[in-house]
Amino acid sequence: MIEEKEKKIRQIKSIASAIEDPFTFKHEPDTIQLVMISDFFEHFGVGKTTLLQNLSGGLKSAKPGIFTAEPLLGIFEWKHVKFQLVEEPALHQSQHLNRIIGGVRRADILALVIDLSRDPVSQIENILSILDSYHIYLNRKPPQLKIERTGSGGVQIFFLSKDAKECEHLSDFIKDMVKAWGAVNASVRIYEKVSIEEIEIAFSRGASFKAACIIGSKADKANTKENYIKLISFLKKSNKLKIETYPVAITYTQDGEEIRKGLDNLAQDILKKLNLIRIFTKSSKGVAEKPLVLLKDSTVGEVAKDIHKDLFETFKFAYIYREVEGEITKRRIKTGINFTVNDFDVIEIFSRL
Ligand SMILES: Nc1nc2c(ncn2[C@@H]2O[C@H](COP(=O)(O)OP(=O)(O)OP(=O)(O)O)[C@@H](O)[C@H]2O)c(=O)[nH]1
Ligand SMILES: [Mg+2]
């Protein structure tokens, strides 16, 4: 009985500490989470807190100029689409690095913040090497290869397309990888042509693939143009990483008014990068201002589910109001549950009830 009680107390305590752990912050529902990271070695104070404060409309807990030791959260709203902004402490070999990386893995998109008034190449190299050591890959799709343990039959490799067949000569290497992976019986399905590096990535446990962009900060300072060019040419040379770079400046007028330059397209680009579209619902009250944000190629049924599961279950039909080139007014299309919606569609759903 006493043991039971102690167990319960221990459980409550550990739940409480998990809730309070600032490194395992909650993903705010209905937001796209953008996690900012930066290099620490010689490059602290790149401007993450300043950005967070500016984008979230003046967050009181943000203290630019003072090292951010724990994740700092804010909300950035763009055309009624919400982004949860997270400033992770600068990446360095502290006892917190693993926990910071946990946050990086959970992000919808990463922003690598590089101070353009200092050597940009060493900053990006340091960040990439830390991410690499944790098998976090930026802006690349996971290798099209699936490995599964099986009960018997040894190692079976299936090349499932014409392109995949081009790597048949790597069969022995794949078999060695399966062995190193600790399996005797396994099936390996290859869907597309894969390189040796991609095969290695597919076998590495905990590999994670993240959308990412670069924010080049302090672009108002002297010599930042040269550093921006240096950064771009470094990225071009290392042609593995395709990444959008936004030079940004946050300055103040004589009256103390804050001016941000350089992030006008960020929100829109993020939606595109993450394959997200905006759908507007219509009811008797009119068309909602706030869009639903859904994955591209979602169906009317998925829109209904997003609104409420009952609406999905009692779905009768829907009207889609869609802009059609050459037509002045939106066209009304009557649809069933499997119809694919487009970006900016207006949708009116009717239920059987
Ligand atoms: N000129 C200029 N200074 C900036 C800009 N952004 C940030 N700063 C300054 O850079 C310093 C550091 O900014 P922070 O926002 O605290 O940087 P941080 O990345 O949050 O720093 P840590 O939390 O210590 O890693 C502050 O003094 C800011 O005022 C900018 O766009 N232009
Ligand atoms: Mg900070």
PDB file of N, CA and C and ligand atoms in Angstrom, residues 38 44-51 63-68 87 90 217-221 248-251, ligand 1:
ATOM      1  N   SER A  38      21.086  29.206 -33.525  1.00  0.00           N
ATOM      2  CA  SER A  38      22.278  29.945 -33.958  1.00  0.00           C
ATOM      3  C   SER A  38      23.514  29.293 -33.354  1.00  0.00           C
ATOM      4  N   PHE A  44      27.879  34.677 -30.157  1.00  0.00           N
ATOM      5  CA  PHE A  44      26.624  34.833 -29.412  1.00  0.00           C
ATOM      6  C   PHE A  44      26.018  36.192 -29.768  1.00  0.00           C
ATOM      7  N   GLY A  45      24.767  36.337 -29.410  1.00  0.00           N
ATOM      8  CA  GLY A  45      24.096  37.620 -29.683  1.00  0.00           C
ATOM      9  C   GLY A  45      23.881  37.886 -31.153  1.00  0.00           C
ATOM     10  N   VAL A  46      23.371  36.866 -31.899  1.00  0.00           N
ATOM     11  CA  VAL A  46      23.184  37.077 -33.337  1.00  0.00           C
ATOM     12  C   VAL A  46      21.911  37.876 -33.643  1.00  0.00           C
ATOM     13  N   GLY A  47      21.002  37.952 -32.669  1.00  0.00           N
ATOM     14  CA  GLY A  47      19.788  38.749 -32.899  1.00  0.00           C
ATOM     15  C   GLY A  47      18.489  37.968 -32.872  1.00  0.00           C
ATOM     16  N   LYS A  48      18.487  36.778 -32.292  1.00  0.00           N
ATOM     17  CA  LYS A  48      17.266  35.960 -32.267  1.00  0.00           C
ATOM     18  C   LYS A  48      16.184  36.607 -31.385  1.00  0.00           C
ATOM     19  N   THR A  49      16.570  37.035 -30.189  1.00  0.00           N
ATOM     20  CA  THR A  49      15.565  37.623 -29.299  1.00  0.00           C
ATOM     21  C   THR A  49      14.985  38.891 -29.926  1.00  0.00           C
ATOM     22  N   THR A  50      15.844  39.660 -30.567  1.00  0.00           N
ATOM     23  CA  THR A  50      15.379  40.898 -31.211  1.00  0.00           C
ATOM     24  C   THR A  50      14.327  40.569 -32.275  1.00  0.00           C
ATOM     25  N   LEU A  51      14.595  39.529 -33.047  1.00  0.00           N
ATOM     26  CA  LEU A  51      13.642  39.102 -34.084  1.00  0.00           C
ATOM     27  C   LEU A  51      12.329  38.631 -33.464  1.00  0.00           C
ATOM     28  N   LYS A  63      14.454  39.727 -23.720  1.00  0.00           N
ATOM     29  CA  LYS A  63      15.455  40.700 -23.297  1.00  0.00           C
ATOM     30  C   LYS A  63      16.650  40.673 -24.248  1.00  0.00           C
ATOM     31  N   PRO A  64      16.568  41.430 -25.341  1.00  0.00           N
ATOM     32  CA  PRO A  64      17.692  41.441 -26.281  1.00  0.00           C
ATOM     33  C   PRO A  64      18.958  41.922 -25.588  1.00  0.00           C
ATOM     34  N   GLY A  65      20.076  41.356 -25.980  1.00  0.00           N
ATOM     35  CA  GLY A  65      21.344  41.771 -25.371  1.00  0.00           C
ATOM     36  C   GLY A  65      21.707  40.917 -24.170  1.00  0.00           C
ATOM     37  N   ILE A  66      20.742  40.138 -23.666  1.00  0.00           N
ATOM     38  CA  ILE A  66      21.030  39.236 -22.534  1.00  0.00           C
ATOM     39  C   ILE A  66      20.896  37.806 -23.052  1.00  0.00           C
ATOM     40  N   PHE A  67      21.876  36.955 -22.745  1.00  0.00           N
ATOM     41  CA  PHE A  67      21.888  35.593 -23.286  1.00  0.00           C
ATOM     42  C   PHE A  67      20.599  34.848 -22.938  1.00  0.00           C
ATOM     43  N   THR A  68      20.000  34.240 -23.934  1.00  0.00           N
ATOM     44  CA  THR A  68      18.784  33.455 -23.722  1.00  0.00           C
ATOM     45  C   THR A  68      19.196  32.024 -23.360  1.00  0.00           C
ATOM     46  N   GLU A  87      12.745  30.709 -29.767  1.00  0.00           N
ATOM     47  CA  GLU A  87      14.186  30.963 -29.781  1.00  0.00           C
ATOM     48  C   GLU A  87      14.834  29.903 -28.914  1.00  0.00           C
ATOM     49  N   ALA A  90      21.489  29.476 -28.021  1.00  0.00           N
ATOM     50  CA  ALA A  90      22.508  29.236 -29.045  1.00  0.00           C
ATOM     51  C   ALA A  90      23.114  27.843 -28.848  1.00  0.00           C
ATOM     52  N   SER A 217      20.997  38.199 -40.009  1.00  0.00           N
ATOM     53  CA  SER A 217      20.595  39.348 -39.187  1.00  0.00           C
ATOM     54  C   SER A 217      21.575  40.516 -39.280  1.00  0.00           C
ATOM     55  N   LYS A 218      21.118  41.662 -38.787  1.00  0.00           N
ATOM     56  CA  LYS A 218      21.909  42.908 -38.673  1.00  0.00           C
ATOM     57  C   LYS A 218      22.353  43.438 -40.032  1.00  0.00           C
ATOM     58  N   ALA A 219      21.493  43.242 -41.043  1.00  0.00           N
ATOM     59  CA  ALA A 219      21.865  43.650 -42.401  1.00  0.00           C
ATOM     60  C   ALA A 219      22.005  45.169 -42.551  1.00  0.00           C
ATOM     61  N   ASP A 220      21.664  45.912 -41.506  1.00  0.00           N
ATOM     62  CA  ASP A 220      21.843  47.373 -41.568  1.00  0.00           C
ATOM     63  C   ASP A 220      23.292  47.762 -41.279  1.00  0.00           C
ATOM     64  N   LYS A 221      24.077  46.857 -40.724  1.00  0.00           N
ATOM     65  CA  LYS A 221      25.440  47.209 -40.305  1.00  0.00           C
ATOM     66  C   LYS A 221      26.413  47.239 -41.482  1.00  0.00           C
ATOM     67  N   VAL A 248      18.030  40.486 -42.982  1.00  0.00           N
ATOM     68  CA  VAL A 248      17.052  41.232 -42.179  1.00  0.00           C
ATOM     69  C   VAL A 248      17.743  42.310 -41.345  1.00  0.00           C
ATOM     70  N   ALA A 249      17.080  43.439 -41.243  1.00  0.00           N
ATOM     71  CA  ALA A 249      17.619  44.503 -40.381  1.00  0.00           C
ATOM     72  C   ALA A 249      16.518  45.013 -39.473  1.00  0.00           C
ATOM     73  N   ILE A 250      16.844  45.151 -38.219  1.00  0.00           N
ATOM     74  CA  ILE A 250      15.897  45.773 -37.293  1.00  0.00           C
ATOM     75  C   ILE A 250      16.561  47.037 -36.755  1.00  0.00           C
ATOM     76  N   THR A 251      15.967  48.152 -37.106  1.00  0.00           N
ATOM     77  CA  THR A 251      16.572  49.442 -36.713  1.00  0.00           C
ATOM     78  C   THR A 251      15.515  50.309 -36.038  1.00  0.00           C
TER      79      THR A 251
HETATM   80  N1  LIG B   1      22.238  46.891 -35.746  1.00  0.00           N
HETATM   81  C1  LIG B   1      21.484  45.830 -35.425  1.00  0.00           C
HETATM   82  N2  LIG B   1      21.634  45.275 -34.215  1.00  0.00           N
HETATM   83  C2  LIG B   1      20.869  44.200 -33.911  1.00  0.00           C
HETATM   84  C3  LIG B   1      19.942  43.654 -34.832  1.00  0.00           C
HETATM   85  N3  LIG B   1      19.362  42.582 -34.248  1.00  0.00           N
HETATM   86  C4  LIG B   1      19.904  42.470 -33.034  1.00  0.00           C
HETATM   87  N4  LIG B   1      20.812  43.435 -32.808  1.00  0.00           N
HETATM   88  C5  LIG B   1      21.596  43.639 -31.578  1.00  0.00           C
HETATM   89  O1  LIG B   1      22.389  42.508 -31.324  1.00  0.00           O
HETATM   90  C6  LIG B   1      22.500  42.260 -29.916  1.00  0.00           C
HETATM   91  C7  LIG B   1      22.131  40.830 -29.583  1.00  0.00           C
HETATM   92  O2  LIG B   1      20.790  40.625 -29.927  1.00  0.00           O
HETATM   93  P1  LIG B   1      19.863  39.466 -29.305  1.00  0.00           P
HETATM   94  O3  LIG B   1      18.545  39.614 -29.959  1.00  0.00           O
HETATM   95  O4  LIG B   1      19.922  39.479 -27.833  1.00  0.00           O
HETATM   96  O5  LIG B   1      20.623  38.183 -29.828  1.00  0.00           O
HETATM   97  P2  LIG B   1      20.326  36.643 -29.461  1.00  0.00           P
HETATM   98  O6  LIG B   1      20.576  35.866 -30.681  1.00  0.00           O
HETATM   99  O7  LIG B   1      18.997  36.533 -28.846  1.00  0.00           O
HETATM  100  O8  LIG B   1      21.468  36.373 -28.417  1.00  0.00           O
HETATM  101  P3  LIG B   1      21.611  35.168 -27.358  1.00  0.00           P
HETATM  102  O9  LIG B   1      20.280  34.947 -26.704  1.00  0.00           O
HETATM  103  O10 LIG B   1      22.630  35.686 -26.427  1.00  0.00           O
HETATM  104  O11 LIG B   1      22.093  33.978 -28.109  1.00  0.00           O
HETATM  105  C8  LIG B   1      21.574  43.261 -29.247  1.00  0.00           C
HETATM  106  O12 LIG B   1      22.347  44.303 -28.726  1.00  0.00           O
HETATM  107  C9  LIG B   1      20.685  43.752 -30.370  1.00  0.00           C
HETATM  108  O13 LIG B   1      20.261  45.077 -30.192  1.00  0.00           O
HETATM  109  C10 LIG B   1      19.801  44.285 -36.117  1.00  0.00           C
HETATM  110  O14 LIG B   1      19.023  43.881 -37.001  1.00  0.00           O
HETATM  111  N5  LIG B   1      20.594  45.374 -36.352  1.00  0.00           N
END
